Coordinates of C-alpha atoms in Angstrom, one line a residue:
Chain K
X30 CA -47.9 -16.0 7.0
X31 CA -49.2 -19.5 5.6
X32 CA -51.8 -19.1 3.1
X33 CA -52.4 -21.7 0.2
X34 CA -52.7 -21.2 -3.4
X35 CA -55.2 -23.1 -4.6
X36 CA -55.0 -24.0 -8.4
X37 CA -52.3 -21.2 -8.8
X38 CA -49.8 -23.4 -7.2
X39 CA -49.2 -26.1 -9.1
X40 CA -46.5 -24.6 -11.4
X41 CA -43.4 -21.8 -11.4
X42 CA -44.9 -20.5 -14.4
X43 CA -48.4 -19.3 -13.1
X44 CA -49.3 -16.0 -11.5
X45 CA -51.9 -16.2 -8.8
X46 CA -54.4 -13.4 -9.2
X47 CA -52.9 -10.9 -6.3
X48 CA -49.1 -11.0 -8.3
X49 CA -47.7 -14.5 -6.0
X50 CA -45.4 -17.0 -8.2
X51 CA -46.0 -20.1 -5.0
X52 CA -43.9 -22.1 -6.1
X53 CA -41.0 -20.0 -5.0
X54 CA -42.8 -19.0 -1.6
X55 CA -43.2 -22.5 -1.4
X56 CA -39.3 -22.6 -1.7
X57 CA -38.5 -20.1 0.9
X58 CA -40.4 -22.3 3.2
X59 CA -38.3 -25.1 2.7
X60 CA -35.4 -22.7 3.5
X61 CA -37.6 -22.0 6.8
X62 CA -37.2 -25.6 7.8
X63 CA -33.9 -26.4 7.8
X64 CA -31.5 -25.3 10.6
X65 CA -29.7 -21.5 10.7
X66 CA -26.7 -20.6 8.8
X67 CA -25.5 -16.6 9.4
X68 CA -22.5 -14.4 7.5
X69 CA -21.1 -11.7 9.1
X70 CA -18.7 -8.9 7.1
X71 CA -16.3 -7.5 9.5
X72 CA -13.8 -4.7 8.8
X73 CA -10.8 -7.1 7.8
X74 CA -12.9 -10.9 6.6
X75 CA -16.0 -12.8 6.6
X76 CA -17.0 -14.9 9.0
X77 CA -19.5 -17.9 8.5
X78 CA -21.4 -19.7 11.7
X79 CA -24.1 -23.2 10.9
X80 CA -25.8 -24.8 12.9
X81 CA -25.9 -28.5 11.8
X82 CA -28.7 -30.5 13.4
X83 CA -27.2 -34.1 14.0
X84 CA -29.8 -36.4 13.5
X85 CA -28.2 -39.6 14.7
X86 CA -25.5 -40.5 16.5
X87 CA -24.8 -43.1 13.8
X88 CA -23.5 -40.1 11.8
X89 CA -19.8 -39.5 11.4
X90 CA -18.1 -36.3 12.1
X91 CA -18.1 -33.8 9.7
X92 CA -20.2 -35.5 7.3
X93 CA -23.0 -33.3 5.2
X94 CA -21.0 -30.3 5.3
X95 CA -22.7 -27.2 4.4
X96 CA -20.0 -24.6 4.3
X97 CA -18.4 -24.7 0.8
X98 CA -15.6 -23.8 -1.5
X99 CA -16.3 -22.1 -4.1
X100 CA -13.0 -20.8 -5.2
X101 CA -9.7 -20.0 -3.1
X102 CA -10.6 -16.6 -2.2
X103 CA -15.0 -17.0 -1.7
X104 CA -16.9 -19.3 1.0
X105 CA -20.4 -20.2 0.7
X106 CA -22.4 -20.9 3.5
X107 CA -26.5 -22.6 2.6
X108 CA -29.4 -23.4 4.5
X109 CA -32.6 -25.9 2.7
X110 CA -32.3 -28.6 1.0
X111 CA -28.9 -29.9 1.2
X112 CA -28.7 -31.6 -2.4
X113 CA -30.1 -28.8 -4.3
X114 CA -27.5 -26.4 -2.5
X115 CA -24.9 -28.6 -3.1
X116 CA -25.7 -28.4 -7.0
X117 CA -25.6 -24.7 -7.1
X118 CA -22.1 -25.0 -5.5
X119 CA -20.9 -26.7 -8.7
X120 CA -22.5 -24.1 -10.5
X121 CA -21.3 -20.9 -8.7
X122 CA -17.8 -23.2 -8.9
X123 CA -17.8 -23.3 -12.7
X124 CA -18.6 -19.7 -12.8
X125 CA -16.0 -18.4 -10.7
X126 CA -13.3 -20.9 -12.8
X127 CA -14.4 -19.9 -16.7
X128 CA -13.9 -16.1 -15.4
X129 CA -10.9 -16.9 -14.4
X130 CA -9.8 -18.8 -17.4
X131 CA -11.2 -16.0 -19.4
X132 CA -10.0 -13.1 -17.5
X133 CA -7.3 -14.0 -15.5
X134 CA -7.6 -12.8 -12.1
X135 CA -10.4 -13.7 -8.9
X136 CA -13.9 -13.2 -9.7
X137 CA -15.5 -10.3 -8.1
X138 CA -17.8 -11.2 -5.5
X139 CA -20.5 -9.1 -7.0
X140 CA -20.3 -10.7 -10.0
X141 CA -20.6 -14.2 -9.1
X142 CA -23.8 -13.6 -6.7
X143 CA -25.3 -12.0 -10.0
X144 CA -24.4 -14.7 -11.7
X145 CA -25.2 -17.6 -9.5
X146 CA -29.1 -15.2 -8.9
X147 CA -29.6 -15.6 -12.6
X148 CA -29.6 -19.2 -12.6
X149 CA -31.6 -20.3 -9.7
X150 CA -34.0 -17.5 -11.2
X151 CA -34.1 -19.5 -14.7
X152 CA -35.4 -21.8 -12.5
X153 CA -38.4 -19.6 -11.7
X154 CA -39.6 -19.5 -14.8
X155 CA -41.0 -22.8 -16.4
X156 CA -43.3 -25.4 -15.3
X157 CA -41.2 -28.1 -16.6
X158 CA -38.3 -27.6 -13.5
X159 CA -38.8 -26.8 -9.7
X160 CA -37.5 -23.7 -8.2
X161 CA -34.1 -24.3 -6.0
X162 CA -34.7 -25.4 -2.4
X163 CA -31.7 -23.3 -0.5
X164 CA -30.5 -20.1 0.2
X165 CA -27.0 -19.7 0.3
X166 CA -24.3 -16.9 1.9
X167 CA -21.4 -16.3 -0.1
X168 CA -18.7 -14.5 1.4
X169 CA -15.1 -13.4 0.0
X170 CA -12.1 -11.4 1.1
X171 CA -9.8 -9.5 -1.5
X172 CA -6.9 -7.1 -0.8
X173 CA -8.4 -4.1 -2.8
X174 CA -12.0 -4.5 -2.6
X175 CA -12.0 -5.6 1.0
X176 CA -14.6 -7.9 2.2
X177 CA -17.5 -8.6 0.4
X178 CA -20.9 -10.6 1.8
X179 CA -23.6 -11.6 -0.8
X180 CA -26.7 -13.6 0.0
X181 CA -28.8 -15.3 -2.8
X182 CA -32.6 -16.9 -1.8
X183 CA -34.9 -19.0 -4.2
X184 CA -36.7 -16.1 -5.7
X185 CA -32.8 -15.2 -7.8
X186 CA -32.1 -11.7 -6.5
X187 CA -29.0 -11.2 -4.7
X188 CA -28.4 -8.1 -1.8
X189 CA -25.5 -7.5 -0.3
X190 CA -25.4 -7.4 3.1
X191 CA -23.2 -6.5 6.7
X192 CA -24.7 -9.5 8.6
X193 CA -27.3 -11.7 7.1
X194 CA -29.2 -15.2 8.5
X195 CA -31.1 -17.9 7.0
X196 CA -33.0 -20.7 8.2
X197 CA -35.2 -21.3 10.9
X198 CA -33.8 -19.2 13.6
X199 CA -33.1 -16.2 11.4
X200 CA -35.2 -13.4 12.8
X201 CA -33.9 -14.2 16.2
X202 CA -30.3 -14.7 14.7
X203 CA -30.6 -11.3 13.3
X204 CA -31.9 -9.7 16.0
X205 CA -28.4 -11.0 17.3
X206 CA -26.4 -9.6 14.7
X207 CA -28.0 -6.0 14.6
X208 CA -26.4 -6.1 18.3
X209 CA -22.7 -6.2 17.0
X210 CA -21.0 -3.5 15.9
X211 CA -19.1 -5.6 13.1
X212 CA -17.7 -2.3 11.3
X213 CA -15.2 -2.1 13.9
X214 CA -14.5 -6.0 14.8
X215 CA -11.5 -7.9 13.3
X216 CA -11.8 -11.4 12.2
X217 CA -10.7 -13.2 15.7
X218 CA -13.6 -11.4 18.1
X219 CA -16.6 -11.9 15.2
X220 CA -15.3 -15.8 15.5
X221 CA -16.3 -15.8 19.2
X222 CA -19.7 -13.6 18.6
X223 CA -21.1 -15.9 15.7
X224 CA -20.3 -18.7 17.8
X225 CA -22.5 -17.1 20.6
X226 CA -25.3 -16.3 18.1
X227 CA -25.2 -20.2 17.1
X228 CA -25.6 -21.3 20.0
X229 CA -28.4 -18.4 21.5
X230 CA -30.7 -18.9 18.7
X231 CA -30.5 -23.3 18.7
X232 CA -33.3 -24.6 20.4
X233 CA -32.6 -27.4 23.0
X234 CA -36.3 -28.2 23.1
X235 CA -36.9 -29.6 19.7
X236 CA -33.6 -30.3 18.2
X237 CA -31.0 -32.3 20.2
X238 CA -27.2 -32.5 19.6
X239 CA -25.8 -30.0 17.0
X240 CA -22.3 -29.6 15.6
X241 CA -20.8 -26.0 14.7
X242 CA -19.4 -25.2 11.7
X243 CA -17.2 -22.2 11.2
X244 CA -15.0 -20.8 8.6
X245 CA -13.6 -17.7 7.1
X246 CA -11.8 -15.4 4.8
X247 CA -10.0 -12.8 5.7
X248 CA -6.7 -10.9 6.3
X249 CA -6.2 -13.3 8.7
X250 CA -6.2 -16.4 6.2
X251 CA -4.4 -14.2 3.5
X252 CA -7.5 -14.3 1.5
X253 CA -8.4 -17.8 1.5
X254 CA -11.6 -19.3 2.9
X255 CA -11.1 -22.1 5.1
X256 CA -12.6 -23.7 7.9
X257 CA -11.5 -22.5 11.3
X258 CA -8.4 -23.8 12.9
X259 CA -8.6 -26.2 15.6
X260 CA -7.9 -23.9 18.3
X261 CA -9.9 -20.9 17.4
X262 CA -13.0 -22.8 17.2
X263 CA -12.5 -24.6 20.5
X264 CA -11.8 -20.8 21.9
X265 CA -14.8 -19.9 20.7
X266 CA -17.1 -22.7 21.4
X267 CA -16.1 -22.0 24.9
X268 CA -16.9 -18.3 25.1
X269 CA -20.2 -19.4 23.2
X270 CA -21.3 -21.6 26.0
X271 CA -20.0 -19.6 28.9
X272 CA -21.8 -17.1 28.0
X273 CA -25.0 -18.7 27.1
X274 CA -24.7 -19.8 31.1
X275 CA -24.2 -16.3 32.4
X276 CA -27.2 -15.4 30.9
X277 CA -28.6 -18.2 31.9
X278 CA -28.0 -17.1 35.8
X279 CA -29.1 -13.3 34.7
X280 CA -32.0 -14.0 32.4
X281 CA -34.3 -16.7 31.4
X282 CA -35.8 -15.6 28.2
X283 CA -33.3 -16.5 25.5
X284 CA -35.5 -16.8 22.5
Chain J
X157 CA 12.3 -15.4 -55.8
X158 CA 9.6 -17.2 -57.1
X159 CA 8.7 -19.5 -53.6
X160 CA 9.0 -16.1 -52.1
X161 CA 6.5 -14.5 -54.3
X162 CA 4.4 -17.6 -53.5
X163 CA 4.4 -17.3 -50.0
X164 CA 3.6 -13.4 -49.6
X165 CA -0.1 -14.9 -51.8
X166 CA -0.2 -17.1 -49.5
X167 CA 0.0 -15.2 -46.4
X168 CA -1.5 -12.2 -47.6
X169 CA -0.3 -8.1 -46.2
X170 CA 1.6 -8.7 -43.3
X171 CA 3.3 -6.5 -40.7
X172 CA 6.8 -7.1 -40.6
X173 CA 6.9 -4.5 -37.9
X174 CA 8.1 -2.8 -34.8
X175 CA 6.0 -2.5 -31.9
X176 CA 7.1 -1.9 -28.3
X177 CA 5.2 -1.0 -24.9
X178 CA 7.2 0.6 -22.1
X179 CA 5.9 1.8 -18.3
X180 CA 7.2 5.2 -16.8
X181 CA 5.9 6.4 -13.5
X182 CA 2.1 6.9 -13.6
X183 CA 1.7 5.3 -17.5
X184 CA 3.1 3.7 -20.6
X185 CA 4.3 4.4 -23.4
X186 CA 3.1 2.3 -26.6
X187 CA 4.6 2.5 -30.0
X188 CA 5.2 1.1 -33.6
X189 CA 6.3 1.9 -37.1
X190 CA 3.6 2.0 -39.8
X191 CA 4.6 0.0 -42.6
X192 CA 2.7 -2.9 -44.2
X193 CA 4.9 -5.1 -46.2
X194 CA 3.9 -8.4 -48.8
X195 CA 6.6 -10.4 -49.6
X196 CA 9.7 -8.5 -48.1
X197 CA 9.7 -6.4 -51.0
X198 CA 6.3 -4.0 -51.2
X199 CA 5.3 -1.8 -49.3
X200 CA 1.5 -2.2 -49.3
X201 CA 0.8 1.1 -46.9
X202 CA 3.1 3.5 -45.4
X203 CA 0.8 4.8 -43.0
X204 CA -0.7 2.5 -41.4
X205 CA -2.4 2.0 -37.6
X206 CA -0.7 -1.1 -35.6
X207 CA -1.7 0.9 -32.5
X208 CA -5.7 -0.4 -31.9
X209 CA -7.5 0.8 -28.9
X210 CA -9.3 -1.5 -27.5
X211 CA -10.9 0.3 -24.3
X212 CA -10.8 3.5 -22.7
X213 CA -7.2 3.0 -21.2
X214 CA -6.2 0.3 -22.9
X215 CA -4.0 -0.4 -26.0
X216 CA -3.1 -3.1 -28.5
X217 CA -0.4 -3.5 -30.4
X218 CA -0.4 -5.9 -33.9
X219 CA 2.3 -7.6 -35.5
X220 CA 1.9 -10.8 -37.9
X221 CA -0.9 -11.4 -40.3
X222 CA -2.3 -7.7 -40.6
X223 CA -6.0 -9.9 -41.7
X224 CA -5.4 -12.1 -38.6
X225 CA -4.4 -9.3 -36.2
X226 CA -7.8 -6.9 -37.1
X227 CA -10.0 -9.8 -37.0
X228 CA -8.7 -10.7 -33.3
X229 CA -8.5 -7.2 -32.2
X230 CA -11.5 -6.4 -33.3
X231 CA -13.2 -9.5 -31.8
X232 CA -11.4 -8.7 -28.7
X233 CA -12.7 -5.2 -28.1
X234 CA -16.3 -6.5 -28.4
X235 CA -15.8 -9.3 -25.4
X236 CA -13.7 -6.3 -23.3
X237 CA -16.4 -3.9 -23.8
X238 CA -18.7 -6.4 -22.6
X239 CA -16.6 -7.7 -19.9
X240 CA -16.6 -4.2 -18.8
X241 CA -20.5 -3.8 -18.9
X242 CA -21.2 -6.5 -16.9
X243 CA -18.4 -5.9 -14.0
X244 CA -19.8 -1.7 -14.5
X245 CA -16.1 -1.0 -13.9
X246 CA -12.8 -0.4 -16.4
X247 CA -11.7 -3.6 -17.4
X248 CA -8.0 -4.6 -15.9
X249 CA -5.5 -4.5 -18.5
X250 CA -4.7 -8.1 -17.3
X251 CA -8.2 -9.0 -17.9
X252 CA -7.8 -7.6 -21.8
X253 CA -4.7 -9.3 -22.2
X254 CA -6.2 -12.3 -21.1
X255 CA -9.1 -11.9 -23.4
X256 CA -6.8 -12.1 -26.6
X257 CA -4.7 -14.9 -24.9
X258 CA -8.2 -17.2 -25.1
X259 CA -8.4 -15.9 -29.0
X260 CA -4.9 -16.6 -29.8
X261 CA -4.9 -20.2 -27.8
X262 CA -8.0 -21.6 -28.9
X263 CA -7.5 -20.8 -32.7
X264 CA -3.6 -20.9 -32.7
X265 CA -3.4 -23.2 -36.0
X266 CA -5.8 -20.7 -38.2
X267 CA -3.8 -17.1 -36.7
X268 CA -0.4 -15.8 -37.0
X269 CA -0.7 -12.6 -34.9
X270 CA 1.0 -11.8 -32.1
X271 CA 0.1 -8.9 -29.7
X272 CA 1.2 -6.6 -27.2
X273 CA -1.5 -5.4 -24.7
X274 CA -0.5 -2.1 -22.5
X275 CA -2.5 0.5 -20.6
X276 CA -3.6 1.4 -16.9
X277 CA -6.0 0.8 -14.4
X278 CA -7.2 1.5 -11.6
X279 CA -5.8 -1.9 -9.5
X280 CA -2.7 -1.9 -10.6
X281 CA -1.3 1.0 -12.8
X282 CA 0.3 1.0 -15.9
X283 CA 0.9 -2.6 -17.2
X284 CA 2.5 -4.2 -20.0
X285 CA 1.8 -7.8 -21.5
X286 CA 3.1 -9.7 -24.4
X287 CA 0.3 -12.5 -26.0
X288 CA 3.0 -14.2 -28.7
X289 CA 2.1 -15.9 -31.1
X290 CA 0.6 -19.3 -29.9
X291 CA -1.1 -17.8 -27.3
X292 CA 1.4 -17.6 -24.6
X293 CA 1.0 -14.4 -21.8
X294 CA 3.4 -12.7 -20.3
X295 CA 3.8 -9.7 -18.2
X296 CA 6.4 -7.2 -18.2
X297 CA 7.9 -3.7 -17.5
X298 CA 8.5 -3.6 -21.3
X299 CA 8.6 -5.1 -24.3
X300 CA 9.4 -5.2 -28.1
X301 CA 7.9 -6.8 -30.9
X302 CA 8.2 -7.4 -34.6
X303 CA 10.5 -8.5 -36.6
X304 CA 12.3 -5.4 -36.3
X305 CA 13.0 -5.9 -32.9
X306 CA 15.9 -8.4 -33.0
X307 CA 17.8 -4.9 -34.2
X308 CA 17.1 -3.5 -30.8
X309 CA 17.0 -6.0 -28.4
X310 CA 21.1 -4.7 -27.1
X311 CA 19.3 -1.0 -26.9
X312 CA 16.7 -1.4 -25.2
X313 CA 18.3 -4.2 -22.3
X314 CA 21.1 -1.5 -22.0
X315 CA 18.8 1.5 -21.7
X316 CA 15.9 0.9 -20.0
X317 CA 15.6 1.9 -16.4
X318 CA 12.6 1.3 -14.1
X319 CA 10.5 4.7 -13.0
X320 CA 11.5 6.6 -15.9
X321 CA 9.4 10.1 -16.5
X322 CA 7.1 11.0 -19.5
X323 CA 9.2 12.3 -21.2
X324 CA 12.4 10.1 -20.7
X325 CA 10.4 7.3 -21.9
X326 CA 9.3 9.3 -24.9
X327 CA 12.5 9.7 -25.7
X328 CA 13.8 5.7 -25.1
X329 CA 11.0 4.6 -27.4
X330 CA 11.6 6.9 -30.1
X331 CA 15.1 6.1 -30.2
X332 CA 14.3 2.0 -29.9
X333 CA 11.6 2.7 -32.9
X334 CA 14.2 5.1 -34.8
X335 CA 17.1 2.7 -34.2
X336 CA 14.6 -0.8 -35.4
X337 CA 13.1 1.0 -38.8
X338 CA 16.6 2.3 -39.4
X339 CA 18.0 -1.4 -39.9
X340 CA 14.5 -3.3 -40.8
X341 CA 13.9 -3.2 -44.1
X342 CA 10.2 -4.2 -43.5
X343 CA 9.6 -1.8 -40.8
X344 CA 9.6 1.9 -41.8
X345 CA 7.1 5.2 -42.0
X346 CA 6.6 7.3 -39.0
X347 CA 6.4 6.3 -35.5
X348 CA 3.5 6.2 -33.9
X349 CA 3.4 6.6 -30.2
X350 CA 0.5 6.4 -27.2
X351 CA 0.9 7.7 -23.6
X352 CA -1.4 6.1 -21.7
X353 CA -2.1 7.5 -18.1
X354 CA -4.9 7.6 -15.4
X355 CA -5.7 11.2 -17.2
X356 CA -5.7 10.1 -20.6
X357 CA -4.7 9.0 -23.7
X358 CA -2.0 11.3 -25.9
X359 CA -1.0 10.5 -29.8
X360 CA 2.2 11.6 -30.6
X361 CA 3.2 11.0 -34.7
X362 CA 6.7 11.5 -35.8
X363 CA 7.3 11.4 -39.3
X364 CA 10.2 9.7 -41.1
X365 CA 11.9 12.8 -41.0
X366 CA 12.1 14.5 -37.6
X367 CA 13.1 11.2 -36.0
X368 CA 16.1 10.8 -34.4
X369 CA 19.4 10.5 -36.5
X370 CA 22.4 7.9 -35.3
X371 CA 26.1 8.4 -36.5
X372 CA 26.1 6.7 -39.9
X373 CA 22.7 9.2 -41.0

């Protein structure tokens, strides 16, 4: 679906004649090129699965992490450029801590996506700034509304979703996800399916090593995001890659 | 007499007062005297509101600068009403409260107001919360205010029991009020109660009159 812009590309602020702002489609395609992040609400947490391309083995561990905090109880989870998602971190950060200064209890997930929306979509609007290179998950687990999973993309609108990917693999991720029936899974068996979806949708061919990061929020965590524990995550790299193998044996088409 | 008379220019109509916020099962019960005093020995108004809805389900009670109190309150119920927009739910009680804790903090040298916050919602029921003076928060299953509370401070500690009904917590804050604006020179007028519950909101006024007589009356 490339098609350039000529002359009505140049800016966020000009229209092409068939309704196109290009700058932001331009945006989306930066998303496109960076490597797949997925959310996934289940009926008791949120679980987060990326899929962090390691481009040398001169890296260290853990380094450019793109699962973040953004307050105890709310995880965010981003795919494009790195820098510019880390920025709107700080921002969706600040948000979530004035409301709670001003209000005094967790901010509602809702409200926070909104929030976060209308600020990369400021940056729609002039020709003086560039639109915001990333498209972020956020997730969050409260004891009366239950679990919540928002995701925001360049363009600043916000949807609220069951399962949602970003990234290159994302069709294929989410033809994945329609597959589960996360309504009915707990916390602990969506750990070991986003795993599996991570690992189905990376492609061997073009990008090499990869590291998995997972986290969630959930009953399980009494409502605070973190990063999986040790163990889980070694669980469910496990049932990720034996299953990738059975299919293997079974069937060859993957992707 | 004279630094006295000095003072009440100074500080303008205040409230000595007695205000007082008390859950039952399924509400609360809100209520205060309606005198406005200057200088200890005026009575400005005898009927006056302390009792300021601020939302839907949601009360405040004023005591303090009666100038400071209506300017905070009624700066209060424009940022809950918003708050309340924006989330398109009823705001928590905790969420008001905290919303004139903010106002209270951040100007604490200009006001001398202190609040009591009560009502329901959805999240958590009926709630009570005090915002003294310099902007401290507090919650609670109830709690007196005013200078006319130090009178009833022994009543209300003895009497109070958790889970009360309607109507038995009608009763314990009529008698707290009666038993305050009986000794309080500054507090006085009718009482003026609130029963806040998921339904509604009731008024109940009861003039100086039909309140509830003690031994010595």
């Amino acid at each position: 679906m490339s098609s350039i812009g000529t002359g009505y590309d140049l800016s966020a602020s000009t229209f092409s004649p068939d309704g196109r702002v290009f700058q932001v489609e331009y945006a989306m395609k930066a998303v496109e090129n960076s490597s797949t992040a997925i959310g996934i609400r289940c009926k008791d947490g949120v679980v987060f699965g990326v899929e962090k391309l390691v481009l040398s083995k001169l890296y260290e561990q853990g380094s450019n992490k793109r699962i973040f905090n953004i307050d105890r109880h709310v995880g965010m989870a981003v795919a494009g450029l790195l820098a510019d998602a880390r920025s709107l971190s700080e921002v969706a950060r600040e948000e979530a801590s004035n409301f709670r200064s001003n209000y005094g209890h967790n901010i509602p997930l809702k409200h926070l996506s909104e929030r976060v929306a209308m600020y990369v979509h400021a940056y729609t609007l002039y020709s003086a700034v560039r639109p915001f290179g990333c498209s972020f998950i956020l997730g969050s687990y409260d004891k009366d509304d239950g679990p919540q999973l928002y995701m925001v993309d360049p363009s600043g609108i916000s949807y609220g979703y069951w399962g949602c990917a970003i990234g290159k693999a994302k069709q294929a991720a989410k033809t994945e996800i329609e597959k589960l029936q996360m309504k009915d899974m707990t916390c602990r068996e969506l750990v070991k399916e986003v795993a599996k979806i991570i690992y189905i949708v990376h492609d061997e061919v073009k990008d090499k090593a990869f590291e998995l990061e997972l986290s969630w929020v959930g009953e399980v965590t009494n409502g605070k995001h973190e990063l999986v524990p040790k163990d889980v995550r070694e669980e469910a790299e496990k049932y990720a890659k034996d299953s990738l193998e059975e299919e293997d044996d079974s069937d060859e088409d993957n992707m | 007499m004279e630094r006295k008379y000095m003072e009440s220019q100074i500080k303008g109509v205040s409230t000595g007062t007695t205000i007082l916020a008390v859950t039952f099962n399924g509400g609360v019960v809100i209520g205060s005297d309606s005198r406005a005093s200057m200088g200890g020995n005026y009575v400005c108004s005898k009927t006056i509101n302390k009792l300021i809805q601020v939302h839907d389900r949601i009360f405040c009670c004023i005591a303090g600068s009666l100038a400071d109190a209506q300017a905070v309150t009624k700066m209060a119920k424009f940022q809950i009403s918003l708050h309340s927009i924006q989330m398109d739910s009823p705001p928590l009680v905790k969420a008001a409260a905290s919303i004139l804790k903010e106002l209270c903090y951040n100007n604490k040298e200009e006001l001398q107001a202190g609040f009591i916050t009560a009502g329901w919602d959805k999240k958590r029921g009926p709630q009570v919360y005090t915002v003294a003076l310099g902007g401290m928060l507090l919650s609670m299953p109830f709690t007196i205010g005013g200078s006319g509370s130090t009178y009833i401070y022994g009543y209300t500690d003895a009497k109070y029991k958790p889970d009360m009904t309607k109507e038995e917590c009608l009763q314990f804050a009529t008698n707290a009020l009666a038993l305050a604006m009986g000794r309080d020179n500054v507090s006085g007028g009718v009482a003026h109660l609130v029963v806040i519950t998921e339904e509604g909101v009731e008024h109940v006024v009861i003039p100086g009159d039909k309140l509830p007589k003690f031994h010595d009356e």
